[in-house]
XYZ file of C-alpha atoms in Angstrom:
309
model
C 9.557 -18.947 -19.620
C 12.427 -21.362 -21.139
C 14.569 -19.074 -23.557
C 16.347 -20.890 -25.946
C 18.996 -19.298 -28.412
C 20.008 -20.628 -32.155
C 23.677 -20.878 -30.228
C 22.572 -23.077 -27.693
C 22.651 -26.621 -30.144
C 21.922 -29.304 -27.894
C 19.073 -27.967 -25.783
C 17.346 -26.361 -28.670
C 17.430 -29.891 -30.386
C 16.354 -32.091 -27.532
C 13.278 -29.446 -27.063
C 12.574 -29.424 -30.651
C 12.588 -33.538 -30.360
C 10.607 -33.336 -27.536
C 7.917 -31.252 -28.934
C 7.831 -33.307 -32.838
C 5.432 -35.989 -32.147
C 1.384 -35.123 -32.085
C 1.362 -37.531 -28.574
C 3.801 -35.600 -26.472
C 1.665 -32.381 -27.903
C -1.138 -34.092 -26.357
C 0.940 -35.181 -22.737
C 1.690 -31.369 -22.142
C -2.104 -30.631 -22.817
C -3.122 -32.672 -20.349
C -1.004 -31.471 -17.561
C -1.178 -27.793 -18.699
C -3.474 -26.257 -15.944
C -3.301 -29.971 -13.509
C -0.757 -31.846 -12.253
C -1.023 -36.162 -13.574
C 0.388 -38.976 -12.994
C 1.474 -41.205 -15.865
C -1.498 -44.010 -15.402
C -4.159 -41.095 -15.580
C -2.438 -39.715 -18.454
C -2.547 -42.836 -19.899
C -6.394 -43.289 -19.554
C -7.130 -39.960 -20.941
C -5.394 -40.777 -24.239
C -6.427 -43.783 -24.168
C -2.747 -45.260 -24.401
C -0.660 -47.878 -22.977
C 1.119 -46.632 -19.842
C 4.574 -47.771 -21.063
C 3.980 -45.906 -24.223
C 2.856 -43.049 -22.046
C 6.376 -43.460 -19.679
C 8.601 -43.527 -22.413
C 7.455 -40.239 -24.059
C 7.572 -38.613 -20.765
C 11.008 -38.971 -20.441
C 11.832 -37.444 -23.539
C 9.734 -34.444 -22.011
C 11.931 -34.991 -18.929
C 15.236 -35.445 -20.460
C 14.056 -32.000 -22.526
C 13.600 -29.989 -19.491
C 10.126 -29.762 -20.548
C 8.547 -31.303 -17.428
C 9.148 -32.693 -14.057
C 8.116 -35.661 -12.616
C 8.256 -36.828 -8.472
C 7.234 -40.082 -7.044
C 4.328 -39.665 -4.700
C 2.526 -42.198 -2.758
C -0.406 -44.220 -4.088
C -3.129 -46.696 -3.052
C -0.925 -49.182 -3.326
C 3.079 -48.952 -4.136
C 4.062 -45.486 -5.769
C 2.986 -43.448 -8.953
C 4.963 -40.772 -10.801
C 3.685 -37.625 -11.164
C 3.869 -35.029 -14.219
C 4.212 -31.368 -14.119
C 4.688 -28.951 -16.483
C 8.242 -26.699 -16.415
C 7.347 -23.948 -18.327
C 4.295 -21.820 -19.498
C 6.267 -20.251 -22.700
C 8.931 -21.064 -24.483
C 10.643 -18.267 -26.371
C 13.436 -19.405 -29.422
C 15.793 -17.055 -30.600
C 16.764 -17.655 -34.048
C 18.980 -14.611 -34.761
C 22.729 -14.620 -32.519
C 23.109 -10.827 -33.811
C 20.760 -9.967 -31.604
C 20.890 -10.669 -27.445
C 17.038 -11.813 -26.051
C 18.186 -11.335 -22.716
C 18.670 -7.536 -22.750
C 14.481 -6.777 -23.121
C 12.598 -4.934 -20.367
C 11.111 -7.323 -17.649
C 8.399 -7.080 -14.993
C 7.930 -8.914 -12.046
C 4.451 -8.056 -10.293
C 3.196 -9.126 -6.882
C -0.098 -7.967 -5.722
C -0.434 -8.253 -1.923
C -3.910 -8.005 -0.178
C -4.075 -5.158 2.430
C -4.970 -8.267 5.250
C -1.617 -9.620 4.492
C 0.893 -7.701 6.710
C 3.585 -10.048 8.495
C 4.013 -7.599 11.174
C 1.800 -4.479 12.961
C 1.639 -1.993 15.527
C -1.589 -0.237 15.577
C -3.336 2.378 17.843
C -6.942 3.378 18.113
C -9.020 4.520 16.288
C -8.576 1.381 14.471
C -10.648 -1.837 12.863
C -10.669 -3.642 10.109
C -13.843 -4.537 7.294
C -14.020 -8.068 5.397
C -15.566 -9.149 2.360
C -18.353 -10.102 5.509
C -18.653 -7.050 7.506
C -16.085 -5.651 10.601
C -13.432 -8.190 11.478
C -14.072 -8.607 15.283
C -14.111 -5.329 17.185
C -13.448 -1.866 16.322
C -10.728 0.006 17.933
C -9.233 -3.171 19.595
C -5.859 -3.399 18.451
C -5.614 -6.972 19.190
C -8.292 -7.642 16.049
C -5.032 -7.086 14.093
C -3.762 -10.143 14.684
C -7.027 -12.251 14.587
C -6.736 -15.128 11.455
C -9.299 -13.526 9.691
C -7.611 -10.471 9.029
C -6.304 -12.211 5.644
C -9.428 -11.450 4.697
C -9.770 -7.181 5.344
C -10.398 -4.707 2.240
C -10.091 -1.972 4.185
C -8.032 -1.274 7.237
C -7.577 2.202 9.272
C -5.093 2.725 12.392
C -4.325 6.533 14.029
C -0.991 5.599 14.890
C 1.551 3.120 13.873
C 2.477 0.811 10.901
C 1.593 -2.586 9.320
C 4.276 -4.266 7.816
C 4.263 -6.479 4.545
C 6.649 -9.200 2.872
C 7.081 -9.811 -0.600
C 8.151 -12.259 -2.036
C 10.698 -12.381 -4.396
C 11.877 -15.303 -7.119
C 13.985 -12.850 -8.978
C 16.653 -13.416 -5.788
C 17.609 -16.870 -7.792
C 19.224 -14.458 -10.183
C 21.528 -12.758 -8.032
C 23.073 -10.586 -10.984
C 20.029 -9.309 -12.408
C 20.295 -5.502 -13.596
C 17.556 -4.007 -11.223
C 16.460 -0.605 -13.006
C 13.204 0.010 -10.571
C 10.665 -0.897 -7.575
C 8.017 0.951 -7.072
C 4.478 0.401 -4.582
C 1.114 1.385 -5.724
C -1.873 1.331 -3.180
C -4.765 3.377 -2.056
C -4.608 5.449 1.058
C -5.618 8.342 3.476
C -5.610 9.959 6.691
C -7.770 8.555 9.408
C -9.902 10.967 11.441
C -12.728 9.762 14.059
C -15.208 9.562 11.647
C -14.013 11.149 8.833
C -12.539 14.791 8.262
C -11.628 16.575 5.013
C -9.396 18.915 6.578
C -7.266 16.110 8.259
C -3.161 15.579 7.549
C -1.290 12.951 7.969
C 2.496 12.290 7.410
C 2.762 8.717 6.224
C 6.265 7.471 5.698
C 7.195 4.057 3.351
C 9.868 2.060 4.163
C 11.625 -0.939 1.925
C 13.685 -2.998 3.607
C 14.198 -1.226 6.627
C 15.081 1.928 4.322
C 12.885 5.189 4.763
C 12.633 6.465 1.661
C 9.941 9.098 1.850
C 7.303 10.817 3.645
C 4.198 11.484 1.951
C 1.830 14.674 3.836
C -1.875 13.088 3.288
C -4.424 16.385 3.318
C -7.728 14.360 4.215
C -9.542 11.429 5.789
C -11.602 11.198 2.841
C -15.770 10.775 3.277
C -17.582 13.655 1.499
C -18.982 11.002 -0.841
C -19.217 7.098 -1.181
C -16.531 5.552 -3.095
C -16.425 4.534 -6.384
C -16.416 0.927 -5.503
C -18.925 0.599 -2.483
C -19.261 -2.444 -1.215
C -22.629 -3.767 -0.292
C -21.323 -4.257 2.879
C -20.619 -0.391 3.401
C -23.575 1.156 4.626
C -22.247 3.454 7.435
C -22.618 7.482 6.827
C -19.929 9.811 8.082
C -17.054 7.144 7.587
C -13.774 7.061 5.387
C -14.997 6.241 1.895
C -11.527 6.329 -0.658
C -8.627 6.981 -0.690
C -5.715 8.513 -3.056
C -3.826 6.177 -5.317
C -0.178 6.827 -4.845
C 2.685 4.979 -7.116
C 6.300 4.955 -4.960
C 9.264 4.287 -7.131
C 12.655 4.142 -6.608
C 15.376 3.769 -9.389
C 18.880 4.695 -10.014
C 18.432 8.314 -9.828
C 16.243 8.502 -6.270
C 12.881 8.080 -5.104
C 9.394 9.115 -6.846
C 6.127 9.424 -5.473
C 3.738 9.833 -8.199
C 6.533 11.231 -10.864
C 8.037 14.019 -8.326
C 11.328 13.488 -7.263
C 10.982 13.081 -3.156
C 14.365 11.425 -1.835
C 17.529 10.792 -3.198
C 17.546 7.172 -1.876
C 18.183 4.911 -5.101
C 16.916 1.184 -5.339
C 20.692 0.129 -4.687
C 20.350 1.405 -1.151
C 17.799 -1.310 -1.047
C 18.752 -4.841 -1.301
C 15.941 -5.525 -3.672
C 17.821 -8.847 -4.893
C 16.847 -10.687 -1.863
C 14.439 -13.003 -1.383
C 12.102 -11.336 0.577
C 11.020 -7.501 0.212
C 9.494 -5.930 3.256
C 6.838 -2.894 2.835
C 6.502 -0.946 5.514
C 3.756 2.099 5.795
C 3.283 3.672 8.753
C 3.152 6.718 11.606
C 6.627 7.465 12.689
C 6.799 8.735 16.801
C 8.233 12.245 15.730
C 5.997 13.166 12.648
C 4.548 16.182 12.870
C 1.334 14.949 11.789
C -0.223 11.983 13.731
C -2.853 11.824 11.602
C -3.532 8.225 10.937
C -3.502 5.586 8.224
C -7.113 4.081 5.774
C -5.926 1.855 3.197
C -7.985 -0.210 0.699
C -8.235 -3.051 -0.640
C -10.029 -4.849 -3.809
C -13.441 -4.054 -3.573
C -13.615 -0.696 -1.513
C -12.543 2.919 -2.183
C -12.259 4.411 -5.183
C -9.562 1.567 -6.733
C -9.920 -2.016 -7.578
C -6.256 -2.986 -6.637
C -4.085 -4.316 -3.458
C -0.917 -3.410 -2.756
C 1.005 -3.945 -5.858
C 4.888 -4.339 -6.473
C 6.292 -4.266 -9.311
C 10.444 -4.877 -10.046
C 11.919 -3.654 -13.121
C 14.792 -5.702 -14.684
C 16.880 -6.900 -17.455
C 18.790 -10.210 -17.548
């Protein structure tokens, strides 16, 4: 989003230039979901390409788009691309528009670790069925594992990297992080009566350690894939919601650790998610989690950061 403020004279006029003829209205509609380059712009507005060049760079010169020379047929064509999805004008310098609530949100399929160390019984289940064999831990690292909605390990962790844009900001005010993503114990088979101690780490910090009671499979889940027609097999999971602010660290709304999200680096520009089994817990009772699809939640792995400017 481009914020502009009443204070801020010269960019708020050269956007408001930019954006006061019907044609360059028309440009920006034509790259708004596509990238074009000024001749095809041209021919869908059936208008001269030096008219079309000279109104780009009033977009240009306005911050409004980008353009980059890219090879053609024959010689070189430039390239249009829009800057911004919203533009946001302040018209009142009483008040500040860059003290509001923000969100950033990432939403990481379950397939996408970076990193894993898994231990039978383990597998992983596709969109089309088991993704190679069951309790190999080497199927882990096969290239279709992008793919899993559902992924189990006894002992272990999988690791995941998010990343992060708001790291170009390095003095953001950070207020929150938190994880939310559907999990369970894992039992051969399945086992009501089955706890695990799961811990969550961000960025190398442990922050908690969450006691699972079941490897839940008394019932299909709520979102049973067509592909999921074993009995006696892990069907859900529990949706949990980490978060970590100022004060300490909260798994659904209960205060679990005191570690605060400045232990954790968050302005970086990677954030690493680590679930898994430590060696020492006293419960080695495995890892399900779900993705989109299966279990009880449509969802990923979602982060979400918490900031104001």
């Amino acid at each position: 989003m481009l914020k502009l403020s009443i204070n801020s004279e010269d960019q708020l006029t050269n956007v408001c230039r930019a954006l006061s003829t019907p044609l360059r209205i028309h440009i920006l509609q034509q790259i708004s979901d596509k990238n074009l380059s000024i001749v095809e712009i041209a021919e869908a507005l059936n208008t001269s390409i030096s008219t079309i060049a000279s109104n780009v760079k009033i977009l240009e010169d306005a911050g409004l788009i980008i353009t980059n020379i890219h090879a053609a047929t024959r010689g070189t064509k430039r390239v249009c691309t829009k800057s911004y999805a919203d533009i946001f004008i302040n018209l009142d310098s009483r008040y500040s528009m860059f003290n509001e609530e923000k969100i950033y949100e990432i939403d990481m399929p379950i397939g996408h670790y970076i990193d894993c160390n898994v231990h039978p019984t383990c597998g992983l289940i596709g969109t089309n069925g088991n993704i190679a064999s069951e309790d190999h831990p080497s199927s882990f690292f096969n290239p279709a594992r992008v793919d899993a909605r559902h992924i189990w390990f006894r002992t272990g962790y999988v690791n995941y990297r998010f990343p992060n844009d708001l790291a170009d900001f390095p003095n953001l005010d950070v207020q929150k992080i938190a994880f939310s993503l559907e999990l369970c114990s894992e039992a051969p088979n399945y086992d009501m009566d089955w706890s695990s101690d799961i811990t969550f780490w961000v960025n190398g910090v442990e922050v908690t350690t969450w006691t699972c009671p079941s490897d839940f499979g008394d019932r299909n889940g709520k979102l049973k894939s067509n592909l999921w027609e074993r009995k006696f097999f892990t069907q859900y999971g529990v949706l949990k919601t980490l978060l970590i602010d100022d004060s300490g660290t909260y798994l659904d709304d209960q205060k679990v650790s005191s570690i605060t999200v400045n232990d954790l680096n968050i302005i970086s520009p990677i954030i690493d998610f680590k679930i898994g089994i430590k060696e020492d817990a006293e419960n080695k009772g495995g890892i399900n989690l779900f993705g989109v699809g299966f279990g009880d939640y449509d969802q990923n792995i979602i982060m979400t950061i918490t900031y104001h400017f």
